[in-house]
Coordinates of C-alpha atoms and ligand atoms in Angstrom, one line a residue:
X1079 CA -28.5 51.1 83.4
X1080 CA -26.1 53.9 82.5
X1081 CA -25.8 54.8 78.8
X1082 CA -23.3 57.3 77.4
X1083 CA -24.5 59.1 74.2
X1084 CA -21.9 60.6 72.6
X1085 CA -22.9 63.4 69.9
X1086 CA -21.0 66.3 68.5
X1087 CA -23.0 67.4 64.8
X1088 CA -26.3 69.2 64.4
X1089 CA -28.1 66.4 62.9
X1090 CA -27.0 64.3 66.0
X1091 CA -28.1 66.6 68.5
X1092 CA -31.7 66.2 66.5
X1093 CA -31.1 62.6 66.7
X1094 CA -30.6 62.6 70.6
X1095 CA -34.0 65.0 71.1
X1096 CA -36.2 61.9 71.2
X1097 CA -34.6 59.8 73.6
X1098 CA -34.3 63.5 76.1
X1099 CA -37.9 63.2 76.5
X1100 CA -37.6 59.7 78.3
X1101 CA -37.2 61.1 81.7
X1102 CA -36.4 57.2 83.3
X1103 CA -33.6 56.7 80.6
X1104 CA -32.5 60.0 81.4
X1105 CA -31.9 59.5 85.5
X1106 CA -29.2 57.7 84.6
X1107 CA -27.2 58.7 81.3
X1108 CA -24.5 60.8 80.5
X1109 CA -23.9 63.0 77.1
X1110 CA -20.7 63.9 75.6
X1111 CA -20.7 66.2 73.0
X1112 CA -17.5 65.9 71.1
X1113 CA -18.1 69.7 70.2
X1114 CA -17.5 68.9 66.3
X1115 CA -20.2 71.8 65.3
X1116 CA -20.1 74.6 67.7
X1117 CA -21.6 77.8 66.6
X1118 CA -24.7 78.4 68.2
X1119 CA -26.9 78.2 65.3
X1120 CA -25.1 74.6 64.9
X1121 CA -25.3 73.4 68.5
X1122 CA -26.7 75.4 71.5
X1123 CA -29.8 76.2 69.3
X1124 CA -30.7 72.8 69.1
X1125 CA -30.1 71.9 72.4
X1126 CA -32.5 74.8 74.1
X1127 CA -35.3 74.3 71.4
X1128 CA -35.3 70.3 71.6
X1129 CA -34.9 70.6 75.6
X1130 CA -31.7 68.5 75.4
X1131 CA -29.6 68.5 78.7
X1132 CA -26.7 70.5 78.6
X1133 CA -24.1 67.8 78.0
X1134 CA -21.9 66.5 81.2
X1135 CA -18.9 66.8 78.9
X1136 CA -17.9 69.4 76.2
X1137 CA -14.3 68.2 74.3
X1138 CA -14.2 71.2 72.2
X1139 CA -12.4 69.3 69.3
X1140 CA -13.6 71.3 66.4
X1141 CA -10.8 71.3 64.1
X1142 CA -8.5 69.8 62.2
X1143 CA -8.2 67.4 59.6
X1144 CA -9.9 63.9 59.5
X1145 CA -7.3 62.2 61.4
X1146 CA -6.6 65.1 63.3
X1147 CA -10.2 65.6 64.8
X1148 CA -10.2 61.8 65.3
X1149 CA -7.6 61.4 66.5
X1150 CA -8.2 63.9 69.4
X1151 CA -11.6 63.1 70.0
X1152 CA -10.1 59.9 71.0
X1153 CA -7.7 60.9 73.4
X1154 CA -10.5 62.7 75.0
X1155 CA -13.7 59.9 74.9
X1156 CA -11.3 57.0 76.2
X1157 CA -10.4 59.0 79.3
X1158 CA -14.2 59.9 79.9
X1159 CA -15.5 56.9 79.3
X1160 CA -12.6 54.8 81.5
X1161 CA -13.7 57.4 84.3
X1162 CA -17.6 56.5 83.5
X1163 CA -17.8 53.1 82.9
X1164 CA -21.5 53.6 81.2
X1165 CA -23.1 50.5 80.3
X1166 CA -23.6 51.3 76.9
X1167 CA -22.2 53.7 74.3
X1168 CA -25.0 55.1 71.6
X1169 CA -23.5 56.6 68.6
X1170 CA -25.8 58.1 66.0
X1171 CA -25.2 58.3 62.2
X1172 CA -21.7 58.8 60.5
X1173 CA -20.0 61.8 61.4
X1174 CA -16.3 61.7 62.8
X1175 CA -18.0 61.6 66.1
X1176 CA -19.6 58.3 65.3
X1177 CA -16.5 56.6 64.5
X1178 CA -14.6 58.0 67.4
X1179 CA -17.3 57.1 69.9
X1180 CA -17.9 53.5 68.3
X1181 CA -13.9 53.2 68.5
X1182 CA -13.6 53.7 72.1
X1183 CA -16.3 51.7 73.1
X1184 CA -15.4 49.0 71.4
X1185 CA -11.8 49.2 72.8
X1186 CA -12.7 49.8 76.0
X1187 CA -15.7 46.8 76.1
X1188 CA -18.2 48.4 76.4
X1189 CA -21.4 47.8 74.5
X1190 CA -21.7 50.2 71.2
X1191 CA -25.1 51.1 69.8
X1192 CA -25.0 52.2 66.6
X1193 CA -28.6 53.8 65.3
X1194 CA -29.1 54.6 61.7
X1195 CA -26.6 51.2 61.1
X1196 CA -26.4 49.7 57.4
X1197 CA -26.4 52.9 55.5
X1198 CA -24.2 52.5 52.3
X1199 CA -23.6 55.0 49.5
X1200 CA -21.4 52.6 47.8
X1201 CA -19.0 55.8 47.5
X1202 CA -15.6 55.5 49.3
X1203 CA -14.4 58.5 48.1
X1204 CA -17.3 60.1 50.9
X1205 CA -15.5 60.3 54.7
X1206 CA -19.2 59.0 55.9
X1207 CA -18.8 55.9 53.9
X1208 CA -15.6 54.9 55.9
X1209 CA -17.3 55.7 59.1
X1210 CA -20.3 53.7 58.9
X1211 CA -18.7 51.1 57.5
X1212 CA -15.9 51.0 60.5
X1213 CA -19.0 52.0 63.0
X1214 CA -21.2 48.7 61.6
X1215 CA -18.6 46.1 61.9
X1216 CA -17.5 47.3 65.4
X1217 CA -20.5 48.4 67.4
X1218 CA -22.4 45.3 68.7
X1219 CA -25.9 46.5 68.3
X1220 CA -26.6 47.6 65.0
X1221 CA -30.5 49.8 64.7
X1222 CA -31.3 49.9 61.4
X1223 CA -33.8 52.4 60.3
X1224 CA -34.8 50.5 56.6
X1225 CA -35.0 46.9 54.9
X1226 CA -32.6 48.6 52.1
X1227 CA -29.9 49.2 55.3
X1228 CA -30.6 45.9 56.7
X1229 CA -29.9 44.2 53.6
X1230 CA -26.5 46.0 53.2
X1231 CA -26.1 44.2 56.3
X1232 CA -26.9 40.8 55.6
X1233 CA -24.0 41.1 52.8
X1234 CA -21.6 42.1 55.3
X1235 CA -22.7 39.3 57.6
X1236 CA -23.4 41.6 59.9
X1237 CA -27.6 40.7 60.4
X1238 CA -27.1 38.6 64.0
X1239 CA -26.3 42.2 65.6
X1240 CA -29.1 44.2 63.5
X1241 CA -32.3 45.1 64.2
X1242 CA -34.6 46.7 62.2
X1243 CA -36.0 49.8 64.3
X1244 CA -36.9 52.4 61.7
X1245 CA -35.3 55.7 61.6
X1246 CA -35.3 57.8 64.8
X1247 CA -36.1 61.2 62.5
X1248 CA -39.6 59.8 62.5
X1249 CA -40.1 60.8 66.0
X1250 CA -37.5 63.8 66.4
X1251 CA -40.1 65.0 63.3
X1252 CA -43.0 63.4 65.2
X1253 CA -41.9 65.8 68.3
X1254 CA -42.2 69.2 66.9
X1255 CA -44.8 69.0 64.0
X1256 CA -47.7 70.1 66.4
X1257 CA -46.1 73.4 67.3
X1258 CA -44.0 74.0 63.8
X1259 CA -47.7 74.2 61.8
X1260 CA -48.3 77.1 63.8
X1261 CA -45.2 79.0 62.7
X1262 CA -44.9 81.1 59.2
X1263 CA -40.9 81.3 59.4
X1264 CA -41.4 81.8 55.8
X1265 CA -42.9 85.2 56.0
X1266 CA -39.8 86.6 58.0
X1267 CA -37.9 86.4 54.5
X1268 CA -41.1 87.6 52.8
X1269 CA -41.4 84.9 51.3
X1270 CA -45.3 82.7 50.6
X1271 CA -46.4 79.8 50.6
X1272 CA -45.4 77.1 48.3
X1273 CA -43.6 79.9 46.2
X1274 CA -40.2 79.4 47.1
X1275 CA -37.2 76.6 46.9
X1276 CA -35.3 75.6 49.7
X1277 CA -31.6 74.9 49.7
X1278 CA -28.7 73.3 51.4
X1279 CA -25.6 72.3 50.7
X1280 CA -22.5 70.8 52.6
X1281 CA -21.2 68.1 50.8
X1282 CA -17.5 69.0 50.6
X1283 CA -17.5 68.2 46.6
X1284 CA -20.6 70.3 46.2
X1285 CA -18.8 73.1 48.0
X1286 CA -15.4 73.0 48.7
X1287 CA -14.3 73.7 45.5
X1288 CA -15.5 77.4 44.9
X1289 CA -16.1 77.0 41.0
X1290 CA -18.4 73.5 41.7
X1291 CA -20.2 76.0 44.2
X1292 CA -20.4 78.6 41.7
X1293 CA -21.4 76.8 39.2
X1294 CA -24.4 74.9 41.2
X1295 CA -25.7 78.7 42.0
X1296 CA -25.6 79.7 39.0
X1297 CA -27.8 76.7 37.6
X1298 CA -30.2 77.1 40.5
X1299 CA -30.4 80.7 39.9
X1300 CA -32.2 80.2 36.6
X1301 CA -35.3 78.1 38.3
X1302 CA -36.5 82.0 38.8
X1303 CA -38.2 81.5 41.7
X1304 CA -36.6 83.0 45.1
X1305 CA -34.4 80.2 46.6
X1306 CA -33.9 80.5 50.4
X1307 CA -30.5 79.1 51.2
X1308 CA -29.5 78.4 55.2
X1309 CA -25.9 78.3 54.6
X1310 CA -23.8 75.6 56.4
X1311 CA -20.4 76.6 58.1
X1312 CA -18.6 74.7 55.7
X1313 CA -20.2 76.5 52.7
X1314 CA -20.4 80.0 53.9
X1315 CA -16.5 79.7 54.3
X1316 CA -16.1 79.1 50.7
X1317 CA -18.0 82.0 49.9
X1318 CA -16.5 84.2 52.0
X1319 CA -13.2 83.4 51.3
X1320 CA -13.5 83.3 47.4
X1321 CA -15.7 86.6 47.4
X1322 CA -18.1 84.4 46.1
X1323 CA -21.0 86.5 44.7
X1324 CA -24.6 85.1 45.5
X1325 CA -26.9 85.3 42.5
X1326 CA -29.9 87.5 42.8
X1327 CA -32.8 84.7 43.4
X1328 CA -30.7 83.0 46.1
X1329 CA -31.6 84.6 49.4
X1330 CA -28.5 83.6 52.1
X1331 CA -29.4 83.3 55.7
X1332 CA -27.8 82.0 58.6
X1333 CA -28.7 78.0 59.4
X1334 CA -32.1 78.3 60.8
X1335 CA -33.3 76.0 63.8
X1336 CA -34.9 72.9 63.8
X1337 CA -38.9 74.2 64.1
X1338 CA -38.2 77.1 61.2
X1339 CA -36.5 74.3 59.2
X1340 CA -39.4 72.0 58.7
X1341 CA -41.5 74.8 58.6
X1342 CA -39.6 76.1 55.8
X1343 CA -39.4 72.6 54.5
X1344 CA -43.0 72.4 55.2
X1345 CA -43.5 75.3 53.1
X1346 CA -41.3 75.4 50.3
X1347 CA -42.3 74.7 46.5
X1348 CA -39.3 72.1 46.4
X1349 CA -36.5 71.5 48.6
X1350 CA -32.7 71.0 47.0
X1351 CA -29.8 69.5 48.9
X1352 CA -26.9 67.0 49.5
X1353 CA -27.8 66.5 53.3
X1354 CA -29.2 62.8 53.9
X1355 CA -31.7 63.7 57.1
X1356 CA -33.4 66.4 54.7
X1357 CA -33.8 63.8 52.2
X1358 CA -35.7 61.7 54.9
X1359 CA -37.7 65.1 56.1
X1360 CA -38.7 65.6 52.9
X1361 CA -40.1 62.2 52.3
X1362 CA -42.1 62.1 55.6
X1363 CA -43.8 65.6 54.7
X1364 CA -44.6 64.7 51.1
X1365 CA -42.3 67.3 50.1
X1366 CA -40.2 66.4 46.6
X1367 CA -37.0 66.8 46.9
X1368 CA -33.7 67.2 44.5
X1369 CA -30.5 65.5 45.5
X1370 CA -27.7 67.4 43.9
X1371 CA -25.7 64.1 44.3
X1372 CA -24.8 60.9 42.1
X1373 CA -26.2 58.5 44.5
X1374 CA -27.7 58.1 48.0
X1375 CA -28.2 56.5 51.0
X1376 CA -31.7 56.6 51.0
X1377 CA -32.4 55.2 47.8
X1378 CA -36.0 54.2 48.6
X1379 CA -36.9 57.9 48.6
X1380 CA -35.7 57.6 44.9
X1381 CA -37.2 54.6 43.9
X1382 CA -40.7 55.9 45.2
X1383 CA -40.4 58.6 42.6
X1384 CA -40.1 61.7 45.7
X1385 CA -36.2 62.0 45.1
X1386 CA -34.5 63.3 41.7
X1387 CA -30.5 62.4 42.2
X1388 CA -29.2 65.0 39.6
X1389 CA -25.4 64.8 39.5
X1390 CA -24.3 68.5 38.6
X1391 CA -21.3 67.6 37.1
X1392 CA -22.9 65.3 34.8
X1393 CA -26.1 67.4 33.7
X1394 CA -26.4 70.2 32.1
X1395 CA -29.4 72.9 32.4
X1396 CA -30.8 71.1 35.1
X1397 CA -32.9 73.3 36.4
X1398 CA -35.1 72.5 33.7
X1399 CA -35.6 68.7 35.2
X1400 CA -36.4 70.0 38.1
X1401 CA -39.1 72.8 37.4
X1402 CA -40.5 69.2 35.7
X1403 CA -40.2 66.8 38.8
X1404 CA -43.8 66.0 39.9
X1405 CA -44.7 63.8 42.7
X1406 CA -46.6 60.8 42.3
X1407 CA -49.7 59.6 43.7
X1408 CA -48.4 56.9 46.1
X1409 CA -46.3 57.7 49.5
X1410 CA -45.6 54.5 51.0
X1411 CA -44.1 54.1 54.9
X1412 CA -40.5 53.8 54.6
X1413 CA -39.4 55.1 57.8
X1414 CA -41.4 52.8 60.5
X1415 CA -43.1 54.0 63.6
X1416 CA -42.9 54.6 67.3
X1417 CA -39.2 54.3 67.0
X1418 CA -37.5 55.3 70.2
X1419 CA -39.8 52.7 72.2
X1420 CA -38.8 50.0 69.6
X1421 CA -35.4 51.3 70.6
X1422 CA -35.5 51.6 74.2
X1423 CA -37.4 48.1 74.3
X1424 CA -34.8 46.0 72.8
X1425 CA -32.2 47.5 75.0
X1426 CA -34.3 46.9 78.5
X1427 CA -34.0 43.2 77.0
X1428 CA -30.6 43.6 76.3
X1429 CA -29.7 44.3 79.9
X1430 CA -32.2 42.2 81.5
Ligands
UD1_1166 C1 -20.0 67.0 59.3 C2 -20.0 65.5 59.0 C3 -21.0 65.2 57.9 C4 -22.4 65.7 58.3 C5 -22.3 67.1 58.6 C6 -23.7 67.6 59.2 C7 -17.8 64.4 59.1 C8 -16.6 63.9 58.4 N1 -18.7 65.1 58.4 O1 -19.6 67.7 58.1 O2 -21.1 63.8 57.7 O3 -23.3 65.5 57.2 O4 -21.3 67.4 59.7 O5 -23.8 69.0 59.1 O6 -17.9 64.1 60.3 N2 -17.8 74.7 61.2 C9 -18.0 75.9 61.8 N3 -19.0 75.9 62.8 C10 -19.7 74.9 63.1 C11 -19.4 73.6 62.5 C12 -18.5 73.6 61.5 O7 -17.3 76.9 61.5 O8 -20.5 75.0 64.0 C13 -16.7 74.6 60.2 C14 -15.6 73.7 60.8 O9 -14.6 74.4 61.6 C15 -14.9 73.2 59.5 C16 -16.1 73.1 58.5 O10 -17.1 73.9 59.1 O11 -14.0 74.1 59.0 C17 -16.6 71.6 58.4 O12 -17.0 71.1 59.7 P1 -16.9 69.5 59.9 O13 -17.6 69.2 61.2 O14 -15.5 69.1 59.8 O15 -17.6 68.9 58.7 P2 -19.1 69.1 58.2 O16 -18.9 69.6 56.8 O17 -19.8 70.0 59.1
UDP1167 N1 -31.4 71.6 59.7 C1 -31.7 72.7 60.5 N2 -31.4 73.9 60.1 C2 -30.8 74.2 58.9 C3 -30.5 73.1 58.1 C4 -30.8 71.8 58.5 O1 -32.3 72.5 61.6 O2 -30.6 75.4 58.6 C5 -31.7 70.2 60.1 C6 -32.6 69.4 59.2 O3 -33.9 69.6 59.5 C7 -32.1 68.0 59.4 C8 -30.6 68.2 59.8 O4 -30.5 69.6 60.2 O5 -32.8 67.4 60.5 C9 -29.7 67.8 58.7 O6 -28.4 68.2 59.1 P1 -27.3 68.3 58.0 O7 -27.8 68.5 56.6 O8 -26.3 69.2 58.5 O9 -26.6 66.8 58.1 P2 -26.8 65.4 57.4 O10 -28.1 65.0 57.7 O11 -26.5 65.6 55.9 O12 -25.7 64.6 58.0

């Protein structure tokens, strides 16, 4: 069996990680990174630290707008794949990457896998909404990592291709917890223990428009407490081309990899973001979290009470609500278990 995964943004090269350490899937699969994030604190980091192969194939397609990137990611994947002939595409999430891959594949016949399927924000105005949408209805195995994602789903008629796997982060989490509790990645920004937030941002109407970025900063500033803020490529653009200044609590640091990440996550007093796999990190380490969004796809981190959405645009003096946002007692599994051999199961059945 010959499977072609075809990755190209950070959180997909953390998605891949668990499937690497299957050394008999590995014999015989190809990876194609589309090269959508490609500094090395985006890509190569991940890659060495997560012992992912090098990919067979780099594209290099890193810019443009939606169609643009798309577009040329296309070009690229249907010649590779032609050449290839894998057995079966995997595509993870809902980056421009996904859609691409789950485009050619599905052009091309070949078998599409799409893990982390039935995700909905409800919010077309979000590129990842048209993705995943597009992704579900063309890939012909959907892995579904929640019942919330498998009911979206059944709505869309789309349950006779779903299966309900739970999420892969459970075991790219599962991987590296061991050896991230022995870290303090905290103390190289002299930071301690449960006294700091943690931040990210990348959403682009959380950061694209330099007075909504200035204006979130400014509100987290007042929280008091030191914020420690890995800053995404998209974000430290905008505040480098605006001159934007950082307020004195927010500490600005390159993005970190993925064992000082959960460490730091690990760590922190609270974590604060728009990114959907922190969301889920957060929830698996007991960690409360603040969504600086109006909705999510994860909405049973929210209805467990770990999760505060807080729209910025729609509250003000918000840092108030969340110095306030407790935990409460119950934590119940949301993710499921032993995922990649759930995964790798069904598709053995699939081929034989
Ligand atoms: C992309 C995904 C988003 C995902 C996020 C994960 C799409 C439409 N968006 O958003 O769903 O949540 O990745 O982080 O696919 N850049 C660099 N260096 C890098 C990576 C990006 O400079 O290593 C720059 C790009 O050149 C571009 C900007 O950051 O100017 C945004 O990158 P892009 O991949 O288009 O979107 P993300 O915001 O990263
Ligand atoms: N992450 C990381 N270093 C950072 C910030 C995030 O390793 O500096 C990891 C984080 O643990 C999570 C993933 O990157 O697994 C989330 O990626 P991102 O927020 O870019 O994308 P999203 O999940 O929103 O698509």
């Amino acid at each position: 069996m010959k499977i072609a995964f075809v990755v190209g943004a950070r959180p997909q090269f953390i998605k891949l990680a668990p499937f690497c350490q299957r050394k008999e899937l590995l014999r015989n699969t190809i990876i194609i990174h589309t090269g959508q994030h490609f500094d090395k604190e985006m890509s190569d980091l991940f890659f060495n630290e997560l012992n992912i192969p090098e990919p067979n194939y780099y594209l290099g397609i890193n810019s443009g707008n939606h169609g643009e990137q798309t577009g040329k990611m296309l070009i690229a994947l249907e010649s590779m794949i032609t050449k290839e002939l894998p057995d079966f595409i995997i595509v993870f999430g809902d980056t421009n990457t996904t859609l691409a891959g789950a485009l050619v594949g599905s052009k091309l016949h070949i078998p599409v896998i799409h893990i982390e399927a039935g995700l909905r924000s409800f919010n077309k105005k979000m590129p990842e909404e048209i993705n995943r949408i597009v992704a579900d209805h063309i890939s012909d195995y959907l892995f579904v990592p929640t019942k919330t994602a498998l009911n979206n789903l059944k709505k869309e008629n789309l349950s006779s291709k779903s299966y309900l796997t739970g999420d892969i982060m459970v075991d790219s989490l599962k991987m590296v917890i061991k050896k991230v509790r022995r870290l303090e990645t905290y103390s190289k920004y002299s930071l301690t223990k449960n006294n700091y937030y943690l931040l990210t941002l990348h959403r682009p109407y959380n950061v694209d428009n330099p007075l909504n970025l200035i204006k979130i900063l400014t509100e987290l500033n007042k929280l008091g407490d030191k914020i420690l803020f890995p800053v995404h490529p998209r974000t430290l653009k905008v505040i480098e081309d605006n001159s934007i200044s950082i307020p004195p609590n927010i500490v600005l640091v390159k993005p970190v990899g993925y064992f000082d990440f959960i460490n730091l996550l690990s760590n922190c007093k609270k974590i604060i973001t728009d990114s959907g796999g922190v969301q889920k990190e957060a929830y698996i380490l007991e960690k409360i979290c603040i969504t600086l969004r109006s909705e999510t796809e994860w909405i049973e981190t929210v209805e467990s009470g770990w999760n505060l959405l807080v729209n910025p645009y729609t509250n003000e003096d918000y840092h108030e609500k969340i110095k306030k946002f407790l935990p409460p007692f119950n934590h119940p599994p949301i993710f499921g278990d032993d995922v990649t051999n759930k995964m790798v199961e069904i598709i053995n059945n699939i081929e034989g």
